[in-house]
mmCIF file of C-alpha atoms and ligand atoms in Angstrom:
data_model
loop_
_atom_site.group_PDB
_atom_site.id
_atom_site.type_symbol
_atom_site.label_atom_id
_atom_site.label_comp_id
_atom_site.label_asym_id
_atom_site.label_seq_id
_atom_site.Cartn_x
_atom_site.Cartn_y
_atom_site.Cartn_z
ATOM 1 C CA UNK A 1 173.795 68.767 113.153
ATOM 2 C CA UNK A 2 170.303 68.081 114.740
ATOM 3 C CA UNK A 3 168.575 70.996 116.120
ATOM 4 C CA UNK A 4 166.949 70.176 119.777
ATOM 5 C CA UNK A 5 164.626 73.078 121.490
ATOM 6 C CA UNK A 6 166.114 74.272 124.207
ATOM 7 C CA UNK A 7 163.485 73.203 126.500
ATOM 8 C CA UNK A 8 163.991 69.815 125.301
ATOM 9 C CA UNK A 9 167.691 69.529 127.101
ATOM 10 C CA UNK A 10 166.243 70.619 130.584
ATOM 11 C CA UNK A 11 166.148 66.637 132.263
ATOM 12 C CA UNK A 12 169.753 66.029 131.062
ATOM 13 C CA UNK A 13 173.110 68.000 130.872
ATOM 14 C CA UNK A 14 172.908 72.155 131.881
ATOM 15 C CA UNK A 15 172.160 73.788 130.156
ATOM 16 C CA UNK A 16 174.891 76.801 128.405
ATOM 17 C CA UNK A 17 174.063 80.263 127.682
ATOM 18 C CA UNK A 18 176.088 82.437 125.981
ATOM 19 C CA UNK A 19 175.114 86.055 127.518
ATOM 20 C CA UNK A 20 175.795 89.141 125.444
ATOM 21 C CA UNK A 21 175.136 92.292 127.226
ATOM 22 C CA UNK A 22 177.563 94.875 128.286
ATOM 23 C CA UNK A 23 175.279 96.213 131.649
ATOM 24 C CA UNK A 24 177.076 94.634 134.927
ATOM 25 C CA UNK A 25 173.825 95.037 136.585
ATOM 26 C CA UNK A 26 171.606 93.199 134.279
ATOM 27 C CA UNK A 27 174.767 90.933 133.220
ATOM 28 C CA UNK A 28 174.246 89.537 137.040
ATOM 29 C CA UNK A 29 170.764 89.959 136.836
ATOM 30 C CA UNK A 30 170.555 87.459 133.988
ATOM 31 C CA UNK A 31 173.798 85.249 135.335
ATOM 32 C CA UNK A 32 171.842 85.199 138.733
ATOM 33 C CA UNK A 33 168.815 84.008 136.953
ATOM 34 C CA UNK A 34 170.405 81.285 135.094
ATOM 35 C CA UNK A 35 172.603 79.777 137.971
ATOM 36 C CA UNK A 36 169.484 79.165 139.820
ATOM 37 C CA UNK A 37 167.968 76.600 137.625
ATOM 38 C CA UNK A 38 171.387 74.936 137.235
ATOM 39 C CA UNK A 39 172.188 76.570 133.519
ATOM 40 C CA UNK A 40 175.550 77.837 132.943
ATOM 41 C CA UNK A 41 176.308 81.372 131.633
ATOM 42 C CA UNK A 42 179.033 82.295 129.545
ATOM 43 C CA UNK A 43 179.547 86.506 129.350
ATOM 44 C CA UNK A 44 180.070 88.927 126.659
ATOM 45 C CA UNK A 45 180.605 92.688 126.737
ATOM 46 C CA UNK A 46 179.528 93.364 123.626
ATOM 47 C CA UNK A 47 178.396 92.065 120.056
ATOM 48 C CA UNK A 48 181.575 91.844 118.853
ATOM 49 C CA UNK A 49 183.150 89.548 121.815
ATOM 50 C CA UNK A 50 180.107 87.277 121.788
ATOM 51 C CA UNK A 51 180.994 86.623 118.025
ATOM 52 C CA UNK A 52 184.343 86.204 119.050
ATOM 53 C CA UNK A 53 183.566 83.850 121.784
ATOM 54 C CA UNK A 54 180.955 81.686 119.606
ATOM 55 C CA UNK A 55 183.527 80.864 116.750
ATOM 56 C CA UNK A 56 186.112 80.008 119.439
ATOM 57 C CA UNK A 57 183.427 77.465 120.139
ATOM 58 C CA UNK A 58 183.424 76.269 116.530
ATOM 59 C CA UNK A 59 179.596 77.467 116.667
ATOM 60 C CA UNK A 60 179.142 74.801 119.022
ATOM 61 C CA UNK A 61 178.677 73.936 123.172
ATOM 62 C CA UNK A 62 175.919 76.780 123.615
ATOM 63 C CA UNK A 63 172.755 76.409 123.600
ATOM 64 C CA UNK A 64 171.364 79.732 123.170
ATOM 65 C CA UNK A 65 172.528 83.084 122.907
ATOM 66 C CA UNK A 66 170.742 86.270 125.180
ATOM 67 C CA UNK A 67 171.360 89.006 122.911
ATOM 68 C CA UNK A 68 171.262 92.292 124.799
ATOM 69 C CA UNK A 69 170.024 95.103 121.799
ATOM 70 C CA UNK A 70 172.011 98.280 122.793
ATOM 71 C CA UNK A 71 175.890 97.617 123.361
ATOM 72 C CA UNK A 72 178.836 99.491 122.400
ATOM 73 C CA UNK A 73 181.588 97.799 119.854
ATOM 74 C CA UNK A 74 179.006 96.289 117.731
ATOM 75 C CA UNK A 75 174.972 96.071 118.725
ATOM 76 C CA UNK A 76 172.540 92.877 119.054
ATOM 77 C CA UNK A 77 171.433 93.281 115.352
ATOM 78 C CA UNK A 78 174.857 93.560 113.834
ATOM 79 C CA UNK A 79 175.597 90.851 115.746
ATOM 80 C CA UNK A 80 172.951 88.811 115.101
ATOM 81 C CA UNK A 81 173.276 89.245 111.635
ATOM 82 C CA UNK A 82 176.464 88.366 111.552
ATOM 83 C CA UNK A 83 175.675 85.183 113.129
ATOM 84 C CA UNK A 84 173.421 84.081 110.544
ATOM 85 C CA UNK A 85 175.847 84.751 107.653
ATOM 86 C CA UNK A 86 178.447 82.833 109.574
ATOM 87 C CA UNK A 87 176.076 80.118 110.155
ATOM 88 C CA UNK A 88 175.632 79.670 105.925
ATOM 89 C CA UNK A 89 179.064 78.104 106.327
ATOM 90 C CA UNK A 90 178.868 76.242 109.827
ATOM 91 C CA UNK A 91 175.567 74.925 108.686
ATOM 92 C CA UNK A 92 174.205 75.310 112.460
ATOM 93 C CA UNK A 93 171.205 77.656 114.002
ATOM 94 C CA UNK A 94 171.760 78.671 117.401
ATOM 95 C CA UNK A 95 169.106 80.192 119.026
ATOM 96 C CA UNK A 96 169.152 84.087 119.849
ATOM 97 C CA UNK A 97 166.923 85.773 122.153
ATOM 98 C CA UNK A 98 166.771 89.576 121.850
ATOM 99 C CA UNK A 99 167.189 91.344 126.029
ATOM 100 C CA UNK A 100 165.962 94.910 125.151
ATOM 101 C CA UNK A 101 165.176 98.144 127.905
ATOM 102 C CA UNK A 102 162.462 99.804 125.551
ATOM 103 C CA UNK A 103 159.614 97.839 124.618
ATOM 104 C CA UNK A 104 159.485 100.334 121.020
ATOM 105 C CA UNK A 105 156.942 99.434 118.836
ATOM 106 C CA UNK A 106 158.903 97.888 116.073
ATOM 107 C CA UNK A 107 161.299 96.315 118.469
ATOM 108 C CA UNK A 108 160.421 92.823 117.704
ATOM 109 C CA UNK A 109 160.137 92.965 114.129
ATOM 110 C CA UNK A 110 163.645 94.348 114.233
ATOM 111 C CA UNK A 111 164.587 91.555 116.140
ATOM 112 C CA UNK A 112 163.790 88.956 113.984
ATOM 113 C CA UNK A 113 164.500 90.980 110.701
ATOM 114 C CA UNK A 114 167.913 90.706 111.667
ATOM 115 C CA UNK A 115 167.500 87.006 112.484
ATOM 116 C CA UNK A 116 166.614 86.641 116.159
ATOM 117 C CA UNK A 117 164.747 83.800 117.521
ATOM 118 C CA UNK A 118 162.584 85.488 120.576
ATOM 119 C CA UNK A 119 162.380 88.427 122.166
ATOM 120 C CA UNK A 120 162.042 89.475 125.696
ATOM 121 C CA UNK A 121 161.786 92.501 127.511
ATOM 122 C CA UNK A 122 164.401 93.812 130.430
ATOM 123 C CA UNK A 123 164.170 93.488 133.275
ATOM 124 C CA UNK A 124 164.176 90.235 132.712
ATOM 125 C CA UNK A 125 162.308 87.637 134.837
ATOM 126 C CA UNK A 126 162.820 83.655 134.428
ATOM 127 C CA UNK A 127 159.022 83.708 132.878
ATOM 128 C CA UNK A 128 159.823 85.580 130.264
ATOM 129 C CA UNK A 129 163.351 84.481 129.759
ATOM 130 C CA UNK A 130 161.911 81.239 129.270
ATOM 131 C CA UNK A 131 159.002 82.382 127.265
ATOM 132 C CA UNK A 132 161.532 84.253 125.055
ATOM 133 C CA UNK A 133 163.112 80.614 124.022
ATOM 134 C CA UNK A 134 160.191 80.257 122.088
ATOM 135 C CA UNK A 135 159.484 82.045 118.757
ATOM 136 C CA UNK A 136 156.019 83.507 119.966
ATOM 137 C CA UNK A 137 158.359 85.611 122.647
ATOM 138 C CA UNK A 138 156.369 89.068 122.771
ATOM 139 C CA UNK A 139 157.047 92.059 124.642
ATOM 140 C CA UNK A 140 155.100 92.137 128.009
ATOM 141 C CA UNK A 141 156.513 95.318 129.662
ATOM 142 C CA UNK A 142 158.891 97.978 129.305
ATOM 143 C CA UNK A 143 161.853 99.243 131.494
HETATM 144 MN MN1 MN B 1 172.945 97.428 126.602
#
């Protein structure tokens, strides 16, 4: 399977995010966000259900994952890290951009230690949501 950036897709179909965070308020926040530029938002309550919900896919149709840090059931990381063991057999990548409250030093290299793509900081903003599709995705604020 050929790997296209995200931002590559934008002229054509919608895009399809697969959101994983179990706060309503920031789970419309982000839906809200995403509906406005014409992408289409799949939700998740937790880690566990997103996993759930990506191999019902066959690893396929999304084109990102937003991968809130702090959920109940299982967390961003475990998910995450899941994710990439799975994908040793599916032979894909899907991106996954870390949504986290606390900007904590040693956020980000958490993140990506457990395999994340980008990182961006809640609340989240379409700048930075954007920004966060791209691997240099750095913290800017805290909530
Ligand atoms: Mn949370």
């Amino acid at each position: 399977m050929v790997e296209q950036p995200v931002e590559a897709k934008r002229a054509g179909a919608p895009r399809r995010f697969l959101l994983a965070e179990d706060n309503v308020v920031n789970q419309q926040l982000a839906v809200r966000l995403l509906e406005r530029q014409g992408d289409q938002v799949i939700v998740a309550n937790n880690g566990r259900k997103a996993i759930v919900l990506l191999t019902q896919a066959g690893f396929q149709g999304f084109d990102a994952v937003l991968m809130d840090v702090q959920m109940p059931e299982m967390d961003g990381l475990e998910a995450t890290a899941e994710i990439r063991k799975m994908e040793l057999q599916t032979h894909t990548h899907i991106p996954i951009i870390a949504m986290t409250a606390h900007a904590m030093k040693g956020d980000r290299e958490r993140c990506i230690a457990a395999g994340m793509d980008g990182y961006v900081s809640k609340p989240i903003s379409l700048a930075t949501l954007m920004a966060g599709n791209r691997s240099s995705g750095s913290p800017t604020r805290s909530a």
